[in-house]
Amino acid sequence: MEGLPVEIIQVIFLELCPPPTTFPLRRGEPTLLVTHICSQWRAIAISTPTLWASCYINFVTFCPPQPEPIHAWISRAAQSSLSLNFHGSARYFDTSPMIVDIVFPVIHRCSFLSFCLDTITLNRLLTLPPGSLRTLRSMTIIVEDKAQMADITPFSTAFESCPQLHTFALVTNGEYYPKNLRITNFRVPWHQLTTLRLCSASILAHECLDILQQCASLQECSIFVSPIEGFVLQRVVEHSHRPTVLPFLHTLYTKFLNPQSDNCCFLWHALRLPRLRKFQPMGPAYSAPWSLSKFQSVLCDTIEELDLSRFRFPESLPETLALAFNVETLWLSGGSHKYPGIMRALGEGTISPHLTTLYLSSVKSFDFLFDVIEARVTAAHANRGIAAFAKVVVMNRGIEPLDEARLTVLAEAGVQIQLGYPR
């Protein structure tokens, strides 16, 4: 690269060394390699701050932790915006002191933060002076506190000036969560968020409703909350003066942590989701099936991708798919043997006629699946209102050999068969 301008070499380095850098450092870490070729390359690499601005610290393997290499790494980032992701929880060791040591001195430069904290350190974060997080764009807070030594402060000031914040996630890890955690204490600028994730057994559904009523710009939402008594939440919904409209929400993931209750479905009856494109309901251990009425405010003709792979719908699945008429992508678990009638209807195009992409797991009979796909191809030729399958993804472990002759026939019909889990 002799004779190339420094700026071009810097661009090449950035392409060769994609972020983030993982700690503990690997022997073949690309950023380190380019600094050991020659003195010129080393000087150029060290003078390229963005090479050093993104770190992924894996506490699972980085034990005991050594903050010195991380400090040295970050120091080379000069005044660049930082991205710091701390992976691992307090079950390995107390991560909070190291996070305080590394993050707090440079928190005013961070654009992406993800870490696991105890409640004492969380309170330190929440009570930072206004403006401390002014460059922050994305934050994930995982609260894990075995001792539950402190109450969460209701006097949060850190988020009062976060003009760039668009993604916020609050997660409580496993059984070690603070019982007094209140999402309303965080005082996040909810109105400007485009992505929100709340996953905690200590967050009540009516608190989520209060927050969602402020999220006018939300585009993607993941809600995994603790259910409360159905009639309580129903009263909250019924006494709402006006429905909550999320005009830009296009992706919704929702999970209920109590397998005996689906009362949190009332939460979505209070919402209007005119642009919802993807919906994925989840439940622990394939919990009890939901009744169809609980979906009538969510499953609308705007949904294009419906993921039912993590929930059971044995009785109401045909009506569910009929409601989501315009679904183009569908995820099912064990579709061939759990829902043979549904699979035949999909093949005939009598439900979900616009479906073009099908994801299936736990497929037991490939012969039956091929019959369904071929039936769909035939139905599409006979009726222009029915779309043929373009792609079928079979997410099985230990895939058996497929019939090459039938695969060739389907390929000629424009159907792509993909084996394995999508990336």
Coordinates of C-alpha atoms in Angstrom, one line a residue:
M1 CA 0.0 0.0 0.0
E2 CA 3.0 2.2 -0.5
G3 CA 2.0 5.6 -2.0
L4 CA -1.6 5.4 -0.9
P5 CA -3.0 8.4 1.0
V6 CA -3.4 7.9 4.7
E7 CA -7.1 8.4 4.4
I8 CA -7.4 5.4 2.0
I9 CA -5.3 3.2 4.3
Q10 CA -7.6 4.1 7.2
V11 CA -10.7 3.1 5.2
I12 CA -9.0 -0.2 4.4
F13 CA -8.2 -0.8 8.1
L14 CA -11.8 -0.2 9.0
E15 CA -12.9 -2.7 6.4
L16 CA -10.4 -5.3 7.6
C17 CA -11.2 -4.8 11.3
P18 CA -14.9 -4.7 11.7
P19 CA -16.2 -3.7 15.2
P20 CA -16.5 -4.6 18.0
T21 CA -13.2 -5.8 19.5
T22 CA -13.8 -8.7 21.9
F23 CA -12.2 -8.9 25.3
P24 CA -10.3 -11.0 26.3
L25 CA -8.3 -10.2 23.2
R26 CA -7.8 -13.1 20.8
R27 CA -4.3 -13.9 19.4
G28 CA -5.4 -13.1 15.9
E29 CA -7.4 -9.9 16.7
P30 CA -7.3 -7.9 13.4
T31 CA -6.8 -4.5 14.9
L32 CA -3.7 -5.8 16.8
L33 CA -2.4 -7.5 13.7
V34 CA -2.3 -4.3 11.6
T35 CA -0.3 -2.6 14.3
H36 CA 2.4 -5.2 14.1
I37 CA 3.2 -5.2 10.4
C38 CA 5.4 -2.1 10.3
S39 CA 5.9 1.3 12.0
Q40 CA 3.9 3.2 9.4
W41 CA 0.9 0.9 9.7
R42 CA 1.1 1.1 13.4
A43 CA 1.1 4.9 13.4
I44 CA -1.8 5.0 11.0
A45 CA -3.9 2.5 13.0
I46 CA -3.2 4.3 16.3
S47 CA -4.2 7.6 14.7
T48 CA -7.6 6.1 13.6
P49 CA -9.8 6.6 16.6
T50 CA -12.8 4.7 15.3
L51 CA -10.7 1.5 15.2
W52 CA -10.7 1.5 19.0
A53 CA -14.1 2.9 19.8
S54 CA -16.2 -0.3 20.0
C55 CA -15.6 -3.0 22.6
Y56 CA -17.4 -6.2 23.6
I57 CA -16.3 -7.4 27.0
N58 CA -17.3 -11.0 27.7
F59 CA -17.2 -11.5 31.4
V60 CA -17.9 -15.2 30.9
T61 CA -14.4 -15.9 29.5
F62 CA -12.7 -12.7 30.8
C63 CA -12.4 -13.9 34.3
P64 CA -10.8 -12.5 36.4
P65 CA -11.3 -9.2 34.5
Q66 CA -8.4 -7.0 33.7
P67 CA -9.5 -3.4 33.1
E68 CA -6.0 -2.1 32.1
P69 CA -6.2 -3.4 28.4
I70 CA -9.7 -2.0 28.0
H71 CA -8.6 1.4 29.4
A72 CA -5.6 1.4 27.0
W73 CA -7.8 0.4 24.1
I74 CA -10.4 3.1 24.8
S75 CA -7.7 5.8 25.2
R76 CA -6.8 5.4 21.6
A77 CA -10.3 6.2 20.6
A78 CA -9.5 9.9 21.5
Q79 CA -12.8 11.8 21.5
S80 CA -14.7 9.4 19.2
S81 CA -18.2 8.1 20.2
L82 CA -17.9 4.9 22.1
S83 CA -19.8 1.6 21.9
L84 CA -19.4 -0.6 25.0
N85 CA -21.2 -3.9 25.4
F86 CA -20.5 -5.9 28.7
H87 CA -21.8 -9.5 28.4
G88 CA -22.1 -11.6 31.5
S89 CA -23.9 -11.4 34.8
A90 CA -23.3 -11.3 38.5
R91 CA -23.6 -15.0 38.8
Y92 CA -19.9 -15.2 37.7
F93 CA -18.6 -12.3 39.9
D94 CA -19.6 -8.8 40.8
T95 CA -19.3 -6.9 37.5
S96 CA -20.5 -3.5 38.8
P97 CA -17.1 -2.2 40.1
M98 CA -15.4 -2.8 36.8
I99 CA -18.3 -1.2 34.9
V100 CA -18.1 1.9 37.1
D101 CA -14.3 2.0 36.6
I102 CA -14.5 1.8 32.8
V103 CA -17.8 3.4 31.8
F104 CA -18.5 6.3 34.1
P105 CA -15.4 8.3 33.3
V106 CA -16.3 8.2 29.5
I107 CA -20.1 7.9 29.7
H108 CA -20.5 11.4 28.2
R109 CA -18.9 10.0 25.0
C110 CA -20.9 6.7 24.8
S111 CA -23.5 6.2 22.0
F112 CA -24.2 2.5 22.7
L113 CA -24.2 1.0 26.2
S114 CA -25.2 -2.5 27.4
F115 CA -24.4 -3.8 30.9
C116 CA -25.5 -5.7 33.9
L117 CA -25.8 -3.7 37.2
D118 CA -26.8 -4.2 40.8
T119 CA -29.3 -1.7 42.2
I120 CA -26.6 0.5 44.0
T121 CA -24.7 1.0 40.7
L122 CA -28.0 1.5 38.9
N123 CA -28.9 4.3 41.3
R124 CA -25.5 6.0 40.6
L125 CA -26.3 5.8 36.9
L126 CA -29.8 7.2 37.3
T127 CA -28.7 10.1 39.4
L128 CA -25.9 11.3 37.0
P129 CA -26.2 15.0 36.2
P130 CA -28.5 16.0 33.3
G131 CA -26.5 16.0 30.1
S132 CA -24.2 13.2 31.1
L133 CA -25.9 10.9 28.4
R134 CA -26.3 13.5 25.7
T135 CA -24.5 11.4 23.0
L136 CA -26.3 8.2 24.0
R137 CA -28.3 6.6 21.2
S138 CA -28.9 3.0 22.6
M139 CA -28.9 1.7 26.1
T140 CA -29.6 -1.8 27.5
I141 CA -29.7 -2.2 31.3
I142 CA -29.8 -5.6 32.9
V143 CA -30.6 -5.5 36.6
E144 CA -29.4 -8.4 38.6
D145 CA -29.1 -8.0 42.4
K146 CA -28.7 -11.1 44.6
A147 CA -28.6 -9.0 47.8
Q148 CA -31.4 -6.5 46.7
M149 CA -29.6 -4.0 48.9
A150 CA -31.1 -0.8 47.6
D151 CA -34.4 0.6 46.5
I152 CA -34.5 2.1 43.0
T153 CA -34.4 5.9 43.3
P154 CA -37.5 7.7 42.1
F155 CA -35.4 10.8 41.4
S156 CA -33.8 10.0 38.1
T157 CA -31.9 12.9 36.4
A158 CA -29.6 11.1 33.9
F159 CA -32.1 10.8 31.1
E160 CA -33.4 14.4 31.3
S161 CA -31.2 15.5 28.3
C162 CA -30.8 12.6 25.9
P163 CA -31.7 14.2 22.5
Q164 CA -30.3 11.2 20.5
L165 CA -31.7 8.3 22.5
H166 CA -33.8 6.0 20.2
T167 CA -33.4 2.5 21.8
F168 CA -34.0 1.6 25.4
A169 CA -34.1 -1.9 27.0
L170 CA -34.6 -2.8 30.6
V171 CA -34.2 -6.4 31.6
T172 CA -34.2 -8.1 35.0
N173 CA -32.0 -11.3 35.0
G174 CA -33.5 -14.5 36.3
E175 CA -34.5 -14.8 39.9
Y176 CA -32.3 -12.0 41.1
Y177 CA -34.5 -9.0 40.3
P178 CA -35.4 -6.1 42.6
K179 CA -39.0 -6.4 43.7
N180 CA -39.5 -2.6 43.8
L181 CA -38.3 -1.9 40.3
R182 CA -40.6 0.7 38.7
I183 CA -40.1 1.5 35.1
T184 CA -41.7 4.9 35.6
N185 CA -38.8 6.0 37.8
F186 CA -36.4 6.0 34.9
R187 CA -37.9 9.2 33.3
V188 CA -36.6 8.2 29.8
P189 CA -37.8 10.4 27.0
W190 CA -40.3 7.8 25.8
H191 CA -41.7 10.1 23.1
Q192 CA -38.5 9.9 21.0
L193 CA -37.9 6.1 21.2
T194 CA -38.1 4.0 18.1
T195 CA -37.2 0.7 19.8
L196 CA -38.3 -0.4 23.3
R197 CA -37.7 -3.6 25.1
L198 CA -39.1 -4.3 28.6
C199 CA -38.4 -7.8 30.1
S200 CA -39.1 -8.1 33.8
A201 CA -41.3 -10.1 36.1
S202 CA -41.4 -7.0 38.3
I203 CA -42.9 -4.6 35.7
L204 CA -46.6 -4.6 35.8
A205 CA -48.8 -4.5 32.7
H206 CA -50.5 -1.3 33.6
E207 CA -47.1 0.4 33.9
C208 CA -46.3 -0.7 30.4
L209 CA -49.6 0.8 29.2
D210 CA -48.7 4.1 30.9
I211 CA -45.3 4.1 29.1
L212 CA -46.7 3.1 25.7
Q213 CA -49.1 6.0 25.9
Q214 CA -46.1 8.2 25.6
C215 CA -44.3 6.3 22.8
A216 CA -45.6 8.2 19.8
S217 CA -42.5 7.4 17.6
L218 CA -42.2 3.7 18.5
Q219 CA -41.4 1.3 15.6
E220 CA -40.3 -1.9 17.3
C221 CA -41.5 -3.2 20.7
S222 CA -40.7 -6.2 22.9
I223 CA -42.8 -6.6 26.0
F224 CA -42.2 -9.5 28.3
V225 CA -44.0 -8.5 31.5
S226 CA -45.6 -10.0 34.6
P227 CA -49.4 -10.5 34.3
I228 CA -51.6 -9.1 36.8
E229 CA -55.2 -9.9 37.6
G230 CA -57.2 -9.6 34.4
F231 CA -60.1 -7.6 35.8
V232 CA -57.6 -4.9 37.2
L233 CA -56.0 -4.4 33.8
Q234 CA -59.4 -4.6 32.1
R235 CA -60.6 -1.7 34.3
V236 CA -57.5 0.3 33.4
V237 CA -58.3 -0.2 29.7
E238 CA -62.0 0.4 30.0
H239 CA -61.4 3.7 31.9
S240 CA -58.9 5.0 29.4
H241 CA -60.2 8.2 28.0
R242 CA -59.0 7.5 24.5
P243 CA -57.2 4.5 22.9
T244 CA -53.4 4.6 22.7
V245 CA -52.3 5.0 19.1
L246 CA -48.8 3.8 18.1
P247 CA -48.9 5.1 14.5
F248 CA -45.4 3.9 13.5
L249 CA -45.1 0.5 15.3
H250 CA -44.3 -2.2 12.7
T251 CA -42.8 -5.0 14.9
L252 CA -44.2 -6.4 18.1
Y253 CA -42.8 -9.2 20.3
T254 CA -44.8 -10.1 23.4
K255 CA -44.3 -12.7 26.1
F256 CA -46.1 -13.5 29.3
L257 CA -44.0 -14.9 32.1
N258 CA -46.8 -16.7 33.9
P259 CA -47.9 -19.9 32.0
Q260 CA -51.2 -20.0 33.8
S261 CA -52.4 -16.6 32.7
D262 CA -53.0 -14.7 29.5
N263 CA -54.7 -11.7 31.0
C264 CA -52.0 -9.4 29.7
C265 CA -53.7 -9.7 26.3
F266 CA -55.9 -7.0 27.6
L267 CA -52.9 -4.7 27.2
W268 CA -53.2 -4.8 23.5
H269 CA -56.9 -4.2 23.5
A270 CA -56.1 -0.6 24.5
L271 CA -53.8 0.0 21.6
R272 CA -54.3 0.9 17.9
L273 CA -51.6 -0.4 15.7
P274 CA -52.4 0.8 12.1
R275 CA -48.9 -0.1 10.7
L276 CA -48.1 -3.3 12.4
R277 CA -46.2 -5.6 10.0
K278 CA -44.6 -8.3 12.2
F279 CA -46.1 -10.0 15.3
Q280 CA -44.6 -12.7 17.5
P281 CA -46.4 -13.9 20.6
M282 CA -44.4 -16.1 23.0
G283 CA -45.1 -18.0 26.1
P284 CA -43.1 -20.2 28.5
A285 CA -43.0 -23.9 27.6
Y286 CA -45.7 -23.4 24.9
S287 CA -48.2 -22.2 27.4
A288 CA -52.0 -22.6 27.3
P289 CA -53.4 -21.5 23.9
W290 CA -54.9 -18.0 23.7
S291 CA -58.5 -17.5 22.6
L292 CA -59.1 -15.9 19.3
S293 CA -60.9 -12.9 20.8
K294 CA -57.6 -11.8 22.5
F295 CA -56.0 -11.2 19.1
Q296 CA -58.7 -9.3 17.3
S297 CA -57.2 -5.9 18.2
V298 CA -53.7 -7.1 17.1
L299 CA -54.2 -9.3 14.1
C300 CA -55.2 -7.0 11.4
D301 CA -54.9 -6.9 7.6
T302 CA -51.6 -4.9 7.8
I303 CA -49.6 -7.8 9.2
E304 CA -47.1 -9.3 6.7
E305 CA -45.1 -11.5 9.0
L306 CA -46.6 -13.7 11.7
D307 CA -44.4 -15.8 14.0
L308 CA -46.3 -18.5 15.8
S309 CA -43.3 -20.8 16.4
R310 CA -43.2 -20.2 20.1
F311 CA -46.8 -20.4 21.1
R312 CA -49.6 -23.0 20.8
F313 CA -52.7 -22.4 18.7
P314 CA -54.2 -25.8 18.4
E315 CA -57.9 -24.7 18.3
S316 CA -57.9 -21.2 16.9
L317 CA -55.1 -21.3 14.4
P318 CA -57.3 -21.4 11.2
E319 CA -59.3 -18.4 12.4
T320 CA -56.1 -16.7 13.5
L321 CA -54.6 -17.0 10.0
A322 CA -57.9 -15.9 8.5
L323 CA -57.7 -12.7 10.5
A324 CA -54.2 -12.0 9.3
F325 CA -55.3 -12.3 5.7
N326 CA -52.3 -10.5 4.1
V327 CA -49.6 -12.5 5.9
E328 CA -46.6 -13.1 3.5
T329 CA -44.3 -14.8 6.0
L330 CA -45.4 -17.4 8.5
W331 CA -43.4 -19.2 11.2
L332 CA -44.8 -22.5 12.6
S333 CA -43.5 -25.2 14.9
G334 CA -44.2 -28.7 13.9
G335 CA -46.7 -27.6 11.2
S336 CA -46.7 -30.9 9.3
H337 CA -47.7 -33.2 12.1
K338 CA -49.3 -30.7 14.6
Y339 CA -51.5 -28.9 12.1
P340 CA -52.0 -31.2 9.1
G341 CA -55.4 -29.5 8.3
I342 CA -53.7 -26.1 8.4
M343 CA -50.9 -27.2 6.1
R344 CA -53.4 -28.6 3.6
A345 CA -55.4 -25.3 3.7
L346 CA -52.1 -23.4 3.2
G347 CA -51.3 -25.7 0.2
E348 CA -54.8 -25.1 -1.3
G349 CA -54.5 -21.4 -0.6
T350 CA -57.8 -21.2 1.2
I351 CA -56.1 -19.4 4.1
S352 CA -53.2 -16.9 3.8
P353 CA -53.4 -16.7 0.0
H354 CA -50.6 -14.1 -0.1
L355 CA -48.1 -16.3 1.8
T356 CA -44.8 -16.6 0.0
T357 CA -42.3 -17.6 2.8
L358 CA -42.9 -20.4 5.3
Y359 CA -40.6 -21.2 8.2
L360 CA -41.2 -24.7 9.8
S361 CA -39.5 -26.5 12.7
S362 CA -39.8 -30.1 13.9
V363 CA -40.9 -31.3 10.5
K364 CA -41.4 -35.1 10.6
S365 CA -42.6 -35.9 7.1
F366 CA -40.9 -34.3 4.2
D367 CA -43.2 -36.2 1.8
F368 CA -46.2 -34.5 3.3
L369 CA -44.4 -31.1 3.1
F370 CA -43.6 -31.6 -0.6
D371 CA -47.2 -32.4 -1.3
V372 CA -48.3 -29.2 0.4
I373 CA -45.8 -27.1 -1.6
E374 CA -46.8 -28.8 -4.9
A375 CA -50.4 -28.2 -4.1
R376 CA -49.7 -24.5 -3.5
V377 CA -47.9 -24.3 -6.9
T378 CA -50.9 -25.9 -8.6
A379 CA -53.3 -23.6 -6.8
A380 CA -51.3 -20.5 -7.8
H381 CA -51.4 -21.5 -11.4
A382 CA -55.1 -21.9 -11.3
N383 CA -56.0 -18.8 -9.3
R384 CA -54.2 -15.5 -9.7
G385 CA -55.3 -14.4 -6.2
I386 CA -53.1 -17.1 -4.7
A387 CA -49.4 -16.6 -4.4
A388 CA -47.0 -19.5 -4.8
F389 CA -44.4 -20.3 -2.2
A390 CA -41.1 -18.6 -3.0
K391 CA -39.1 -20.0 -0.1
V392 CA -39.7 -22.7 2.5
V393 CA -37.2 -22.9 5.4
V394 CA -37.1 -26.2 7.3
M395 CA -35.4 -25.5 10.7
N396 CA -34.7 -29.1 11.8
R397 CA -31.7 -30.4 13.6
G398 CA -30.2 -33.5 12.0
I399 CA -31.9 -33.0 8.6
E400 CA -32.5 -36.3 6.7
P401 CA -31.5 -36.4 3.0
L402 CA -34.1 -34.9 0.7
D403 CA -35.4 -36.3 -2.6
E404 CA -33.2 -34.6 -5.2
A405 CA -35.7 -35.3 -8.0
R406 CA -38.5 -33.5 -6.1
L407 CA -36.2 -30.6 -5.2
T408 CA -35.4 -30.2 -8.8
V409 CA -39.1 -30.0 -9.7
L410 CA -39.7 -27.4 -7.0
A411 CA -36.7 -25.4 -8.1
E412 CA -38.1 -25.3 -11.6
A413 CA -41.3 -24.0 -10.2
G414 CA -39.5 -21.2 -8.5
V415 CA -39.6 -22.6 -4.9
Q416 CA -36.4 -22.4 -2.9
I417 CA -36.0 -25.0 -0.1
Q418 CA -33.6 -23.9 2.6
L419 CA -32.4 -26.3 5.4
G420 CA -31.2 -25.1 8.8
Y421 CA -31.8 -22.1 11.0
P422 CA -31.8 -18.7 9.3
R423 CA -29.0 -16.3 10.3

